[in-house]
PDB file of C-alpha atoms in Angstrom:
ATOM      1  CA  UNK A  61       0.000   0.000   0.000  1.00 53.00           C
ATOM      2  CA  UNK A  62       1.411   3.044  -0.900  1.00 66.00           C
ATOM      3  CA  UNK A  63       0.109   5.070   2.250  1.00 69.00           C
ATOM      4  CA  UNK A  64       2.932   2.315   3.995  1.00 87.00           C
ATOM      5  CA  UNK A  65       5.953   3.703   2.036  1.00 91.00           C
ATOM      6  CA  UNK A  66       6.897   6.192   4.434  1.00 91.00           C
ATOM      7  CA  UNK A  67       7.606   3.284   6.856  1.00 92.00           C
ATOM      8  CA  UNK A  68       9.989   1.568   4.448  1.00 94.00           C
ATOM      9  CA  UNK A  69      13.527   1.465   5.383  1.00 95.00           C
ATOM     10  CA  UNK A  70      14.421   3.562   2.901  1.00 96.00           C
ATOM     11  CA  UNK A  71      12.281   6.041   3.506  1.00 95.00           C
ATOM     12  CA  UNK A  72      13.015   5.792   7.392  1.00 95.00           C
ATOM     13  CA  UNK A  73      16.755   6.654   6.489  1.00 96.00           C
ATOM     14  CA  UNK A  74      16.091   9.147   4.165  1.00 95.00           C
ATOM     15  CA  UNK A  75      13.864  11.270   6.578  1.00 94.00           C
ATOM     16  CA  UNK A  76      15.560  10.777   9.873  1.00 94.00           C
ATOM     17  CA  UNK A  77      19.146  11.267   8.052  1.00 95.00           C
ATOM     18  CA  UNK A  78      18.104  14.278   6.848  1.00 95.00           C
ATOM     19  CA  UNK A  79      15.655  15.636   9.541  1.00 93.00           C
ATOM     20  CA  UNK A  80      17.457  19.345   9.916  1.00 93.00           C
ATOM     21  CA  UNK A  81      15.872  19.587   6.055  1.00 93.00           C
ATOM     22  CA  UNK A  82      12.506  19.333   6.887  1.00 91.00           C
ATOM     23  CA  UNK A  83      11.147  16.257   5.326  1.00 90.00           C
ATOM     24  CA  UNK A  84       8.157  15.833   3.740  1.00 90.00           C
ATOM     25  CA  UNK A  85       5.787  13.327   6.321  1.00 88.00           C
ATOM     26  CA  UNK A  86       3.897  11.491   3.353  1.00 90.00           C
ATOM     27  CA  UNK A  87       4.632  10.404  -0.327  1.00 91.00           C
ATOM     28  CA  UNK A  88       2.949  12.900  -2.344  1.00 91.00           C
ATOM     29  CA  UNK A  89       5.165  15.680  -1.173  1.00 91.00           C
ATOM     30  CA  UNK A  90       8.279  13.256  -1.496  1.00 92.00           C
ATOM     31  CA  UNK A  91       7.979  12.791  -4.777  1.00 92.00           C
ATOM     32  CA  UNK A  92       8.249  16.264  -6.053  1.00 93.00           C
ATOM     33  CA  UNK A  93      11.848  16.332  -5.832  1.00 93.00           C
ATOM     34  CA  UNK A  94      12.592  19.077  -4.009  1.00 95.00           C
ATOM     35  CA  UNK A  95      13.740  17.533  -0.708  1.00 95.00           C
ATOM     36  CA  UNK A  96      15.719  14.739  -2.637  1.00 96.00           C
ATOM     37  CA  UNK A  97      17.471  17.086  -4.147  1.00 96.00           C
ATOM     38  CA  UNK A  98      17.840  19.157  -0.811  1.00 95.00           C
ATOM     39  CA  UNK A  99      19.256  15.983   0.424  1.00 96.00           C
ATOM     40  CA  UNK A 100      21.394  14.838  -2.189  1.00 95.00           C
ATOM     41  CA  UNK A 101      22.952  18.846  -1.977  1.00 95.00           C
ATOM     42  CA  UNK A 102      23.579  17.774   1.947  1.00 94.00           C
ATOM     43  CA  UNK A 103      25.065  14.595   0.994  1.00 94.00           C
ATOM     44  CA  UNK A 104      27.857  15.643  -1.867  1.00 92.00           C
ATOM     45  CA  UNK A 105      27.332  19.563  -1.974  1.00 91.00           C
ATOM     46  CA  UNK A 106      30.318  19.882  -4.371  1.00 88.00           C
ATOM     47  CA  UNK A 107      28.331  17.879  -6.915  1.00 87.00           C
ATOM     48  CA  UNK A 108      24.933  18.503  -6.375  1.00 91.00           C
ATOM     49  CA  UNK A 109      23.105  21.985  -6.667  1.00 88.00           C
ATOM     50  CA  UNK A 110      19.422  23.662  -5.910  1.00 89.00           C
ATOM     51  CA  UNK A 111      19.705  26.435  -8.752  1.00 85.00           C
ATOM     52  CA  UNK A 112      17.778  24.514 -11.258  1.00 87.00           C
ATOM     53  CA  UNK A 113      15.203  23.053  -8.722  1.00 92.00           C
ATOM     54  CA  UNK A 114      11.949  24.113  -8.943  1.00 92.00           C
ATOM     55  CA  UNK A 115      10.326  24.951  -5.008  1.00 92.00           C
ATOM     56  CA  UNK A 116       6.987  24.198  -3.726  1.00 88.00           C
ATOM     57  CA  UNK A 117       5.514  22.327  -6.477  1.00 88.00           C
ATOM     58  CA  UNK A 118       2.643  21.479  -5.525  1.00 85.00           C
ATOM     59  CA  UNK A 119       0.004  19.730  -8.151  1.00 88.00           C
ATOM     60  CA  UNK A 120       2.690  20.502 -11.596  1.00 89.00           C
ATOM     61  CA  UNK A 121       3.598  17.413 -13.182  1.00 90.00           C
ATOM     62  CA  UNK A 122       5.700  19.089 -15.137  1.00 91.00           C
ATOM     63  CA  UNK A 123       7.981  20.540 -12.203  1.00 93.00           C
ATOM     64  CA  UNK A 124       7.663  17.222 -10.753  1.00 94.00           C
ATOM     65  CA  UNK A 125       9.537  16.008 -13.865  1.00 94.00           C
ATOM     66  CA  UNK A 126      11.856  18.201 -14.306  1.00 94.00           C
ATOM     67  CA  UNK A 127      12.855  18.111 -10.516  1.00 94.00           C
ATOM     68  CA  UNK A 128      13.196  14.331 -10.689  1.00 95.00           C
ATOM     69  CA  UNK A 129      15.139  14.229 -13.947  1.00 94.00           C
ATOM     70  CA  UNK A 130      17.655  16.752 -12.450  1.00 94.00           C
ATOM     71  CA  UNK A 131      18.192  14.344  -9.842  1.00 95.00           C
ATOM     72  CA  UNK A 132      18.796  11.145 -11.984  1.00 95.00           C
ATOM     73  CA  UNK A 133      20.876  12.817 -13.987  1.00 93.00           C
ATOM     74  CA  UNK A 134      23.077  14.172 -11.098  1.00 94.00           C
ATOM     75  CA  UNK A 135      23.251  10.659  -9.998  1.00 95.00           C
ATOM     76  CA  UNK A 136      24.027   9.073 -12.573  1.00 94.00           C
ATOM     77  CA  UNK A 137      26.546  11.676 -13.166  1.00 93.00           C
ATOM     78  CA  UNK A 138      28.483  10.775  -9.485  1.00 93.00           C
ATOM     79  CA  UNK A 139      27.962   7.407 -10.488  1.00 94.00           C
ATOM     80  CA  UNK A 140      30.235   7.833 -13.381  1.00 92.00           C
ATOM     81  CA  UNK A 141      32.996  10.087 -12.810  1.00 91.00           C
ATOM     82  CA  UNK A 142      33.331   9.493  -8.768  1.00 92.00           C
ATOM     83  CA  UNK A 143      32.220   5.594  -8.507  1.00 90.00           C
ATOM     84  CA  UNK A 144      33.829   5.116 -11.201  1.00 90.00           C
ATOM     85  CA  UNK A 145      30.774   2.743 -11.869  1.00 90.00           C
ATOM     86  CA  UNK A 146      27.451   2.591 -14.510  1.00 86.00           C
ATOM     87  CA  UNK A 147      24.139   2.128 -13.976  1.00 87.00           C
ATOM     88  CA  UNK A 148      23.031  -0.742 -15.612  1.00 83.00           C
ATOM     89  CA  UNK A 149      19.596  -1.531 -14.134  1.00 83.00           C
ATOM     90  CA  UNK A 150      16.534   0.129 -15.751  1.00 83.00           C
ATOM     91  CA  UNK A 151      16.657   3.703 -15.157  1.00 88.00           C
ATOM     92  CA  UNK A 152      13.802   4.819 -12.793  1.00 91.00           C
ATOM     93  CA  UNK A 153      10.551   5.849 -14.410  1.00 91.00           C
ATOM     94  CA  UNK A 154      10.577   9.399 -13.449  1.00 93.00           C
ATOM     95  CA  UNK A 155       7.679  10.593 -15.968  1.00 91.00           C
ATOM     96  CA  UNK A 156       5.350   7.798 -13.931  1.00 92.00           C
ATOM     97  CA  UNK A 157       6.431   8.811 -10.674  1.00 94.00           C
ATOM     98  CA  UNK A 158       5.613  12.965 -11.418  1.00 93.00           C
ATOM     99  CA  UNK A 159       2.648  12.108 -13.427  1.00 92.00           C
ATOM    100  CA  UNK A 160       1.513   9.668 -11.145  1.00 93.00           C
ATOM    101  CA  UNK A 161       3.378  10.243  -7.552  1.00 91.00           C
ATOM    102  CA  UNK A 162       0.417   8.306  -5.684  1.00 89.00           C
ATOM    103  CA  UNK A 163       0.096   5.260  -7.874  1.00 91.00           C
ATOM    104  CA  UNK A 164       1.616   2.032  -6.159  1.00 91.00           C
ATOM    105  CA  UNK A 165       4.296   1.697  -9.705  1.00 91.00           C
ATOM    106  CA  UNK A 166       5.624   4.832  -8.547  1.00 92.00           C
ATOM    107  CA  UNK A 167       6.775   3.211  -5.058  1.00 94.00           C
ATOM    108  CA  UNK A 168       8.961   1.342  -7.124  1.00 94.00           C
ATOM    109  CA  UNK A 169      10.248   4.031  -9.176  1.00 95.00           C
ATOM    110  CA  UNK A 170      10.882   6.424  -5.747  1.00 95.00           C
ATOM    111  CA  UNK A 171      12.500   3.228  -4.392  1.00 95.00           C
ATOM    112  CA  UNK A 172      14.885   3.115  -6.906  1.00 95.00           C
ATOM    113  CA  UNK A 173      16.038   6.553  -6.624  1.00 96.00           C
ATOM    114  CA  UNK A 174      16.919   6.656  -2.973  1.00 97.00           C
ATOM    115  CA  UNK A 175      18.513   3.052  -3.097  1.00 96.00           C
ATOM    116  CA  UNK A 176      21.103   5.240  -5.397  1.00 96.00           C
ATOM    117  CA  UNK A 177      20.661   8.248  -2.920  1.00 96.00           C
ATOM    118  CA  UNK A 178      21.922   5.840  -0.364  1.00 96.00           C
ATOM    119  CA  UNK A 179      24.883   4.082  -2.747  1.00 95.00           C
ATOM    120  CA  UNK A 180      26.140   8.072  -2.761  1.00 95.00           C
ATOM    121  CA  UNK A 181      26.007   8.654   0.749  1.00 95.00           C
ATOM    122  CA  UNK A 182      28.000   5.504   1.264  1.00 93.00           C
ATOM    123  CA  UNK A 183      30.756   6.682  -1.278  1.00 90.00           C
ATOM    124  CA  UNK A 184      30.770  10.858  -0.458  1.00 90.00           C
ATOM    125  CA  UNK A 185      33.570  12.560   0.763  1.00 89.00           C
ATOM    126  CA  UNK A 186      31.744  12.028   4.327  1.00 91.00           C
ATOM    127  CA  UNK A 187      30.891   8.015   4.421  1.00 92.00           C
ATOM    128  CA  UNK A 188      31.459   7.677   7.585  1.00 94.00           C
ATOM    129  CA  UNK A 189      29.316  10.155   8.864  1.00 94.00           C
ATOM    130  CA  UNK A 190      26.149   8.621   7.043  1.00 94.00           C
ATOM    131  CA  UNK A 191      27.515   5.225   8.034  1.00 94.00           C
ATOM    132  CA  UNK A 192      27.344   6.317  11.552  1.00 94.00           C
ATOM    133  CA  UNK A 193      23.562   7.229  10.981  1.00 93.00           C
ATOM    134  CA  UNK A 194      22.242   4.352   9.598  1.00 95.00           C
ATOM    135  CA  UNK A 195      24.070   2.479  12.942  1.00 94.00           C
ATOM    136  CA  UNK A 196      21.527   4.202  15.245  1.00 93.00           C
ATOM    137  CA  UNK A 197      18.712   3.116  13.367  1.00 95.00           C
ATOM    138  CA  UNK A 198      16.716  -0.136  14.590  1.00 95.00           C
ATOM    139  CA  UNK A 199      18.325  -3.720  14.392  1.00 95.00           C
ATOM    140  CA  UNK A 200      16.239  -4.639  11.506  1.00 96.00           C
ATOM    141  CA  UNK A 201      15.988  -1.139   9.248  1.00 95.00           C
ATOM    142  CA  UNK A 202      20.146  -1.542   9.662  1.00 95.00           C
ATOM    143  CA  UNK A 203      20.030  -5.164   8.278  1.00 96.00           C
ATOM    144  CA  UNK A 204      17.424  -3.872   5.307  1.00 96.00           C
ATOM    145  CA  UNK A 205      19.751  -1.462   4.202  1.00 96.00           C
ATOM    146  CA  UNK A 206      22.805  -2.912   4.539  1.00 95.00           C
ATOM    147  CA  UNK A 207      21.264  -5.728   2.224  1.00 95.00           C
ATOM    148  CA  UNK A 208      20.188  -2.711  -0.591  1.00 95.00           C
ATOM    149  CA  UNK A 209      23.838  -1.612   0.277  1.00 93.00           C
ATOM    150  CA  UNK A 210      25.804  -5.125  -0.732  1.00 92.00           C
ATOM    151  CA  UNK A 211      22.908  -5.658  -4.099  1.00 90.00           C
ATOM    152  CA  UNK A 212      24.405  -1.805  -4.990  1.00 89.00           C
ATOM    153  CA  UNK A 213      28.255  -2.734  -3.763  1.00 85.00           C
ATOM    154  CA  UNK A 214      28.637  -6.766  -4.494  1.00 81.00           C
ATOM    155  CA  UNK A 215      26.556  -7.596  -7.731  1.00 79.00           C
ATOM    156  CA  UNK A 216      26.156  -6.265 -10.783  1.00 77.00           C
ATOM    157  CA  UNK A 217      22.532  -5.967 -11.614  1.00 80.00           C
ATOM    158  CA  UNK A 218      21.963  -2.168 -10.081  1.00 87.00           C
ATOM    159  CA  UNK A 219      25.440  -0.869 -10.729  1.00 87.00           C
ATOM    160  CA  UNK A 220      28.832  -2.217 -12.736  1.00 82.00           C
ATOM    161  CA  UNK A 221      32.103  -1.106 -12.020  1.00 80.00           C
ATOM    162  CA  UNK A 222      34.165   0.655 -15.002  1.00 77.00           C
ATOM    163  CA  UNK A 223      37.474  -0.900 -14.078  1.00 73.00           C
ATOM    164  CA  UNK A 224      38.429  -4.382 -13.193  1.00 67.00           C
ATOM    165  CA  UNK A 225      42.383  -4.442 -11.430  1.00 67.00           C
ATOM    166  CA  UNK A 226      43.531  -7.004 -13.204  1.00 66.00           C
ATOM    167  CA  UNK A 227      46.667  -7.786 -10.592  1.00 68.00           C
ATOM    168  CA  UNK A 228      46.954 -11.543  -9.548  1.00 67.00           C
ATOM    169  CA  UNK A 229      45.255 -12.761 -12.783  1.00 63.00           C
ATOM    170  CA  UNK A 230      46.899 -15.713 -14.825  1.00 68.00           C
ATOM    171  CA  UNK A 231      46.422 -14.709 -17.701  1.00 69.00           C
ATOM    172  CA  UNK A 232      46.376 -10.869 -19.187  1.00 71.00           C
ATOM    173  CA  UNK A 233      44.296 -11.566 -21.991  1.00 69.00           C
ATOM    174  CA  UNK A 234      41.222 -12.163 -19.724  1.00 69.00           C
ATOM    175  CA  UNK A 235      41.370  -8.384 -18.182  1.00 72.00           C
ATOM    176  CA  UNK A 236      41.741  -6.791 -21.183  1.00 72.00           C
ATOM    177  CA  UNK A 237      39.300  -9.115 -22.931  1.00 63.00           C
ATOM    178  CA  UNK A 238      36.938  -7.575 -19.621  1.00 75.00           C
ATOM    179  CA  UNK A 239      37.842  -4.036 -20.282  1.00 75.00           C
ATOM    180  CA  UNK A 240      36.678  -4.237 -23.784  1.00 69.00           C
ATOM    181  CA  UNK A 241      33.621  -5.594 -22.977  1.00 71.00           C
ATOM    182  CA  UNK A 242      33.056  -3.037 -20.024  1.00 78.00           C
ATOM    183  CA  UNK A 243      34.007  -0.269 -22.894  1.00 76.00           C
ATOM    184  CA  UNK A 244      31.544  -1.465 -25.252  1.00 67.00           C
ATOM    185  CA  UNK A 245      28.933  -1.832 -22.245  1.00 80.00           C
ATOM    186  CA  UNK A 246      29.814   1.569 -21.517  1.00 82.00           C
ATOM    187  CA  UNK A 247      28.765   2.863 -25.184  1.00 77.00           C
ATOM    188  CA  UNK A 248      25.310   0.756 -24.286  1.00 81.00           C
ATOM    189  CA  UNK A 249      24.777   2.314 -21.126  1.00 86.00           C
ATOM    190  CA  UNK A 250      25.033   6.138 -22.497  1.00 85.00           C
ATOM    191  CA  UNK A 251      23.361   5.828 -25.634  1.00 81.00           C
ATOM    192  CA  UNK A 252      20.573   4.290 -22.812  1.00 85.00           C
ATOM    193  CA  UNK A 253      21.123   7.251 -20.971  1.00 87.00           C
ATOM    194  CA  UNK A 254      20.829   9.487 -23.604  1.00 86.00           C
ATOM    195  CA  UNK A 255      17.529   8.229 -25.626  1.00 86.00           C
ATOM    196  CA  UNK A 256      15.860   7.610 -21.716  1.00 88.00           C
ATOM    197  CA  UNK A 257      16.905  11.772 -21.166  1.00 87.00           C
ATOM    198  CA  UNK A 258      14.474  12.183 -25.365  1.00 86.00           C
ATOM    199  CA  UNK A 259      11.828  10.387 -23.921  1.00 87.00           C
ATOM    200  CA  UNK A 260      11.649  12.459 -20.886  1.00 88.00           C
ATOM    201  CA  UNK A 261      11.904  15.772 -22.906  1.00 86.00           C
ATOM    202  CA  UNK A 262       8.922  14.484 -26.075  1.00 87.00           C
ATOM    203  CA  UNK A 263       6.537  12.922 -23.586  1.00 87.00           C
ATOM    204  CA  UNK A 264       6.653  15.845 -21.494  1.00 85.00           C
ATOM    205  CA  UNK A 265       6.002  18.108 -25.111  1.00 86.00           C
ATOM    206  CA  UNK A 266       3.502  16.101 -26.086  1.00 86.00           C
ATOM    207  CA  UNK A 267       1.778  16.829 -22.937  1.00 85.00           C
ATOM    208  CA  UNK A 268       2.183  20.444 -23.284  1.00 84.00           C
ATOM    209  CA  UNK A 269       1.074  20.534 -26.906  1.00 82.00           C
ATOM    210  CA  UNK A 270      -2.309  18.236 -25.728  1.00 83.00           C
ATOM    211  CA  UNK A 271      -3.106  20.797 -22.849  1.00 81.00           C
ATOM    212  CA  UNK A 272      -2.666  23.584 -24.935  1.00 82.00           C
ATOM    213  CA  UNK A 273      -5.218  21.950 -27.612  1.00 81.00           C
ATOM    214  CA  UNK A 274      -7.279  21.533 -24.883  1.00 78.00           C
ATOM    215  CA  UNK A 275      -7.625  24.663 -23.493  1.00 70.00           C
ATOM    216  CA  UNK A 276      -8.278  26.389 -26.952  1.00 64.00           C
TER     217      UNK A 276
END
């Protein structure tokens, strides 16, 4: 039930982590962007900025979008040149979750992004600090997250790492043969990246044309 999300364990980190920010209390509010990007400025301020964040949002879809895409493409951006690391899972519906911020898909989708919120606060400049925080939450929200935590850190289905040390290895050949296949992966994962960031901009101007059809 969607009504339930805020007492996720993501969502329980999220909001008592970043308390001093005023966060919002239910998951309409949440998914306007604004305080996960308020959040994600707190986490890596170096990296991530307000300017281009639109403030109380309120019933626009369209801010909704364009708050949300600002902060997957931030991500993704620390994800690439700091974590040295790509995304590789499907890339959160964002369009859903501003269109539809209620619906239970768009759990999912708001899942998604703070599970990378939280791979970023594990990898920022102060680690230890949010490491430290998530060790005074309960037993078993500690346990939930340190599970999302190894899925993002010790597979490869969320995230893949862009360089494999190759020291100890038999046989060169095999890390090279790896780094070619990460490269070409790489090529994949930005042309995904970049036809996911044309979808976002023509659904959002089809919308726009349709409502202004429909008000004339």
């Amino acid at each position: 039930m969607t009504e339930d999300f805020m007492k996720r364990s993501l969502s329980i980190w999220l909001t008592r982590t970043f308390e001093d920010l005023g966060p919002p209390s239910n998951l309409y509010n949440l998914a306007d962007g604004e305080f996960l990007n308020k959040a994600m400025s707190s986490i890596s301020p170096s990296r991530f900025t307000m300017l281009r964040v639109h403030k109380d949002v309120g019933d626009e879809s369209k801010a909704r979008i364009d708050n949300l895409n600002f902060l997957l493409k931030s991500l993704i951006v620390f994800y690439e040149e700091v974590m040295n690391s790509m995304l590789v899972t499907r890339l959160p519906d964002i369009r859903l979750l501003g269109q539809q911020p209620q619906s239970f898909a768009s759990t999912g989708v708001l899942e998604a992004l703070i599970t990378l919120m939280l791979g970023v606060a594990f990898q920022c400049e102060n680690k230890t600090m949010y490491i430290e925080e998530v060790q005074q939450l309960p037993e078993d929200i500690q346990k939930e997250l340190m599970t999302t935590i190894q899925e993002l850190t010790e597979t490869n289905r969320i995230v893949v790492s862009t360089y494999i040390d190759t020291d100890g290895m038999e046989k060169s050949e095999v890390g090279e043969l790896c780094n070619e296949l990460l490269g070409s992966l790489q090529s994949v994962v930005l042309e995904r990246n970049e036809l996911h960031e044309k979808y976002i901009r023509a659904t959002q101007e089809r919308d726009d044309y349709l409502d202004a059809q429909t008000v004339t």
